[in-house]
Structure formats: structure tokens, C-alpha cells
Amino acid sequence: MDVRAHIQAHRDEFVATLSQWLAIPSISADPARHGDVRRSAEWLAEHLRKTGFPTVEIWETPGLPAVFAEWPAADPDAPAVVVYGHHDVQPVDPLDAWDTDPFTPTVRGDQLIGRGASDDKGQILFHTLGLRANLAVSGADAPPVTIKLLVEGEEESGSPHFADLLTRHRDRLACDVVVISDTTMWGADTPSMCVGMRGLTDCQIDVYGPRTDLHSGSFGGAAPNPARALAALLAGLHDADGRVAIPGFYDEVVEASPAERASIAALPFDEAAWLANAASDAAVGEAGYSILERVWLRPTAEINGMWSGYTGEGGKTIVPRSAHAKLSFRLVPDQEPALIQERVRRYVHDHLPPGVRAEVRFHGPGVRPCASDLDSAAVRAAREAMGRAFGTEVHYTREGGSGPEADLADILGAPLVFVAVGLNSDRIHAPNEKVEIPLLLKGAETVAYLWDSYATALRG
Amino acid sequence: MDVRAHIQAHRDEFVATLSQWLAIPSISADPARHGDVRRSAEWLAEHLRKTGFPTVEIWETPGLPAVFAEWPAADPDAPAVVVYGHHDVQPVDPLDAWDTDPFTPTVRGDQLIGRGASDDKGQILFHTLGLRANLAVSGADAPPVTIKLLVEGEEESGSPHFADLLTRHRDRLACDVVVISDTTMWGADTPSMCVGMRGLTDCQIDVYGPRTDLHSGSFGGAAPNPARALAALLAGLHDADGRVAIPGFYDEVVEASPAERASIAALPFDEAAWLANAASDAAVGEAGYSILERVWLRPTAEINGMWSGYTGEGGKTIVPRSAHAKLSFRLVPDQEPALIQERVRRYVHDHLPPGVRAEVRFHGPGVRPCASDLDSAAVRAAREAMGRAFGTEVHYTREGGSGPEADLADILGAPLVFVAVGLNSDRIHAPNEKVEIPLLLKGAETVAYLWDSYATALRG
Ligand SMILES: [Zn+2]
Ligand SMILES: [Zn+2]
């Protein structure tokens, strides 16, 4: 029996098992559901024991628990893989927008509907099916690589304790590669591999002028207006080509390779559909890059909010005493949040007109960007395994967003590889979340092949 | 007996009479005080009858009443003067910041303390003293010019019915000049005449981008950001020289005469005191003009408020769906609010990047600027009369603010002359409002001389 046949033979069992797990409402953002998050961790631990993992542990945090499981390869020199996912799910409001109960998993044709089906329980569970398929075909009683599964319980709440957890267990999580299964592919017929995520740092800028609001009749024309100073700062963030104009902003940016750009250009991109999705009348951005490249490959400076002076009904003729903005910067390799923060501060302080002063406060250290090395054995093997499962070429994509994944690479000191089979149409974080069952099976097939490849490809 | 001796002889009686009036809390902004505003009108009407005005009327409005009094000259061909002031006063909060009860007028040396002492009851009442002095010296039983006193009851509430009142009574208010007694002089030892006020028009700009807030990770870099578009619009309002960069903005601006600029330059201006008053660390503004010129002679574009997107604690990484600003424009002769509104609209619509749209909503038709003709007989005579009363040269000043005065000039078709003796230190609109009694007496003396001058200077 081959991998694909084994997986097909276990399809119904797989769907039934996943449905059991999906029935547990493990909403980490809802304190009333924290008992369910714990129940979800225990369910998963039990399932991993049944799968055959000799070591299964619940890892406590000051918040909600993660699950750790380890199945060592027979060969002590075999490479080790950390697989990352999360067992908590998003809230389900608005409940009345769901066609079925979010925690009564429902099969409709090839789809399994329920909260967490795609994000992320389905994508964790394909790993246990894939591992069993690998073992069934090899006949071995241990995987060809050491598998360390780490399944977080607070991802949908911002992973507040995740970096600490990684640091605390760094030794036990030692590995040659981290496989992330929590993203999406371009489409069901267009399998793709995410090869990077943008980083993030965000701040508040407070600009102060007169020590009190002034009457614009008595003082207007000669008193410094902090809203005007802030508008100039914000307008100066970009040049006419849509590039970020903060000196040094691009200094550490590594341009994406021609191969990656070609792969992105080959995606069947539909601009009209993108605009509909963005609820926008036009796409904008940095000259010289496509829409996808702007969102995936390029760093940004974005105004998230601003306020100053009078904002009520009608008018109030004041020179306001202060003006404020929230900015966020999406970063790409190898931009360092700390360096960008320093340059933003300098930009602000170098562009203040007389009579105003400013404070720039960043919210925490920021999130570093991450990207896979497309020429690495880890990425090439994953792309091949996925291509074998899907029977077609695998494109490269990236994520424009930022997540705890960068912490995995930084703290564990291992490269990231994204192996995931969600779709953008899965309605994650929204009512009627679903997953395509055939894609979960392809995910299982991919990792069944991948562990064999890694056993040789990643060997020191 | 001469004018000055007559006035000095009646000083105590004048202070006692004014104190009676100041005891009436005629706060037009406080509905609970509207009975007092009416009582104030009735008190004034009675006082004007006692002064000798043959015609005294309460003029009703849909809001609070004005007082009209007319004393015709004996000569039917004599010029007619409208004297404008207001009998309503500002609220008194914060009450505990007052050293004395605001409606228990208190004499301290040369000062009379109480709400309305300077703004504007004291400045109306000097007219009755001045008129009696004129008559006492001439021995006539009618003034040398026809005096039409118009004392509004809603000035501190924005004069919502004043233009209507003027239009309704336009015939009875026919005149050769309008004398406004509701402003300030440069200083007790530096008498000055206001010769202009800036106009005003203000608007809200609403800029719309995506039809919903977007996730800045998924869309940032390619989705249009309306806050960025607004910042660019606002930053573009001024050029590097501090001039308003809206095309056509200065087209109708009449430069102040060299004589007026020289008079302003001769004022004993103390920049450190101005900065302290403006609670500011630096003065800014249009290149080529002094601080006073920027506030008095030059038009402005001011950001009064703005808001967009997320303004709470911490960060929220969105591309906001909309961004908003409140702007006001101070105008100088001969800028027309309607033309400026049109040019602001065009500026906004000509500077929108792709993917955003904007709405510009002006709050009403705006207020036209006004200025006196310094070479007119009306201004020259007033300056001479004031100079005679004060025994020193009278400077020109302007007001940077905007008021109903422009309506008087427009609707009555007569030039404005400002004759007033308030001081910037009078704490009008603030706790512990006071007036300098000797200056009120100088005001009385000024108009006693002025009516004689006008009898010949303004004669057809
Ligand atoms: Zn997820
Ligand atoms: Zn006033």
C-alpha cells in the first residue's frame, strides 16, 4: 500500500476524529471558554498518544496550555523537525451569520464546516494522518526524522506567552527545521508554499504645540499648529513613487530573488477580485512592484489612526494644542525592528518645525520579518513533496501579515518552512469557516513524503 | 465747562449706573438667564430714556431682544451715526476662579470688576456719558449728528438673528457711518483704533478610501489609505514660505497700506510677552510679515481638528476606511468667503490620489472680512477725536478674529469705524473681567468730540 492509498483508506476515520476535536469550542479570547481550551489540549494529547507519540506533554503557560509531543527517529543522528500549529480558535460572532452551529462540525460534499476546521485544527491533524501513512508504508515503528509537535493554545489571542515558552523549552525544541502549518495556498488547483512573512513595528507619535488650545482669530497665522506639523510628517512618509521616505528605511532590505518574483508573477492574479476583496476602487503603492509584491515583498509605512483638536459637530476655530497618530511599519527581511524604530524617531525629530515638539512611542520591540531560503534543502524538499502530493508545480507566495512564526526561527535558530493547505476562501476568523477535506489529505500526503526526504536532505 | 470737566464731574454717577447694569446677569448662552437678558434690555431702554433719547424701542428677535434708540439731530441734513454694541455677556465658569462675585460689581482703585464691565456694557455706557457731555457743552437739546444706538442681545451666542434684524430694520438704521464699540486698544498708554477684522469660513473634509477598515498585513502597501491622502492634502495647504498654497487664495487680497504697516510696526510689540500669551515656544507664519501682521493683515488656513481610524490605547494595524479634518480660513479684504470655498473644494478634488474620494462641507456662508478706509473722513475724524481725548497719537490695529461687524457694513452699506477702549488685559470671557474706569471716561470724551467733528466732516 502506498501513502496516498493509506490516506484515502483512512479518510472517514480522519474526518470523524477531526470533527470530535472541532466540537470543542476552544476560543482563547473568551475567558468563559478557557476550560474548553484546556479540554482541547487534553483531547489533542490523547489523540497524539493514540497516534503513537511516545512523549506527550501539556505545557503550561501563565495563560492557556500548549501541547508538546515528540517521536524520536530510530537513528539518533536523524534530523529533527518541529511542527508548529495552534489548537485555540477564533470567536464565532456573529453567531446568526452561521448556517450551521460552529461547534457541530458538518460535512457538505468535500467540505467540513466548523470553527477551527481550517485554522488550525484541520492543519494540525493532517500531520498525524501523514505520519501514520509514512509509518504504514515504511513498516518502521519510528519516523525517519524526529518529529516534535508544538501546538499553541493562545495564537488567536496574540501568543502572549509563546516566546517565553520557546525560550524555556529551547533545548527540548532543538531542531533542524521548523514546519509551520497555519497558512493558506493560492488556490485548490494552484498549490503554493508561503516562503516569508512581513515583520511589524508600530508606534504612536504625539506632537505638541501651544500649551493650550488657542483662538485661531487671535493667534492664527503666527502660532505653531501641531496638526499641521503632524500632517507634514505623515505626508512626508512617502515619496512620489510610493516609497517610504524615511532615511535608511530600505538599507537592510533584501530584494526577492528573480525566481521568487517570477513564481509570483506566474500566479493567476485577478485584479478585479483583489479590488473587490479590498473593498477599494484602486490599487496603489510602490512603483515597480505588482500588487502582490507590494503586499508580500515590500515594507510599508501605514497610518492606522490620527486625531487632533476639535472633532465634534460643526466647527471650532482653534489652533489645537496637540496632534497624534498611530503608525505601523510592515517589515521585510532583513529589516530589524529596532533599527527601523531608531530611524523613525530620527525622521520625526529631524522634521519638526519651530514651536512644536514630538514624542515617538513604540509598542514593544516589534516582530521581525522572516523568509525561507528558496535554495535551501529544507524548502526544496518541501516544495517537491507538495508537488508530488498535488501532482503539479508549487508556486511561492508570502504572507503580508506578521505572526509568532518569526519567534520560532529566532529562538530555535532554525529555518522556517511553511507547509499548509488552507484556502483564502476558507472563511477563517469569519462565520461558516470550512476546510476542503481533499486538501487536508494532500497535506497529510505531503508530510508523509517530506519526512522521508528530510531524513536524507537535512542530514548534517 | 468743557467736555472733560463734565465727564469728570459725573464719574461717580457713571460708575454707579454701570454697576447697576452689571449686576444683571445677562448671559445669552444660558437659557436659565434669558429672563435676565430681557431685564438687561429693559434696564438699558430705561437708561436711554433718562439720557434723553426721544425714541427707545426693544427690538424682538426669535431669540433675545436688542435695544434701539434714536436721537435725531436738529438739522434734518445732519449725518447719521449707528453705534453698535451688545448687552449680553459671557458665561462665568469657572465661578471659583473669580475673586469677587461676577455680578456684584466691585471698584478697586481705577478698576471696575464684574462680568460685562469691558465686554461690552462699559463700552456702551460711555456713549451716554459722552453724548450728555456733548450736549452740556453745546447747550443744544439735540446732538450735532443723528445718533442711532443698536445694542444686540445675542452677540456672545454668535449673533444668530442679527443679520435678519439689520435687514428688517435697514431703513430705520440708514446712516453715514457705523461706530463699533466692542474691541480693545493696544494699551492704556498706547491708544489705538481697530481698522479691520478678518473674515472666516470653515469646513469639514471627509476623505474615504476602502469601504471598510482593512487588515494592514493583508492589504497594506497596495490599498489606498485615506489618512495618508488627507495628510498630503493638509501638508499641501502651505508652501515653504508659510503662504497658503491653494491656487487663487490670494487673488483678491488687498495689501495693507504702507501707512498702516508703519503704524503697526511702531507699536511697542514685546515678542516674549506675545509668546507667553500664546503659550508657545516659537512664532511661525508667512515670510515677509511680522507677527502682528500675520495675525491682523494676512489670511490663514488652519487645521482645527482631524481624526481617522484607530485612536484608542495601543495599536491596531488597519488601513482606515476614512479620514476627516476641520479647517478654518481667516480672510482679509477683499477675499470673498464664497470664492474661497470654491477654491478649497477645487484644491481638494485636484489633489486626491487614486482610490480615495472626498467631500468638503462648509459650515454656512462664512463671514466677510472688513476694514476701514484710513483715508476716509470718518476714520480720520475718529482718530483725531481719540487723539484729543488721550492727548497722544493713536495707532492703527486690527482684530484677527471675526464678528458680526461685517454684516453691519454689508447690510447697512456704511463704513465701519471702531471706537473702543477695552484692553487685552481686561480678561474678557474669563474670570475677573474688569475695565479701567479712566479709559471708559476717555471713550466718552472721544465720542463727545467725534459727534461734533462728524457733523461737518460727514456732511454730504
Ligand atoms: Zn491560525
Ligand atoms: Zn463683545
mmCIF file of N, CA and C in Angstrom, chain A residues 111 130 239 282 389:
data_model
loop_
_atom_site.group_PDB
_atom_site.id
_atom_site.type_symbol
_atom_site.label_atom_id
_atom_site.label_comp_id
_atom_site.label_asym_id
_atom_site.label_seq_id
_atom_site.Cartn_x
_atom_site.Cartn_y
_atom_site.Cartn_z
ATOM 1 N N GLN A 111 -16.476 19.405 1.847
ATOM 2 C CA GLN A 111 -16.137 20.400 2.867
ATOM 3 C C GLN A 111 -16.530 19.948 4.264
ATOM 4 N N GLY A 130 -0.602 11.954 8.197
ATOM 5 C CA GLY A 130 0.582 11.823 7.329
ATOM 6 C C GLY A 130 1.662 10.967 7.968
ATOM 7 N N ASP A 239 7.514 59.060 -0.776
ATOM 8 C CA ASP A 239 7.868 59.937 -1.883
ATOM 9 C C ASP A 239 6.852 59.753 -3.013
ATOM 10 N N ALA A 282 -9.229 51.364 -6.258
ATOM 11 C CA ALA A 282 -7.960 51.371 -6.978
ATOM 12 C C ALA A 282 -6.891 50.745 -6.096
ATOM 13 N N ALA A 389 2.523 15.377 -4.011
ATOM 14 C CA ALA A 389 1.172 15.131 -3.495
ATOM 15 C C ALA A 389 0.119 15.721 -4.426
#
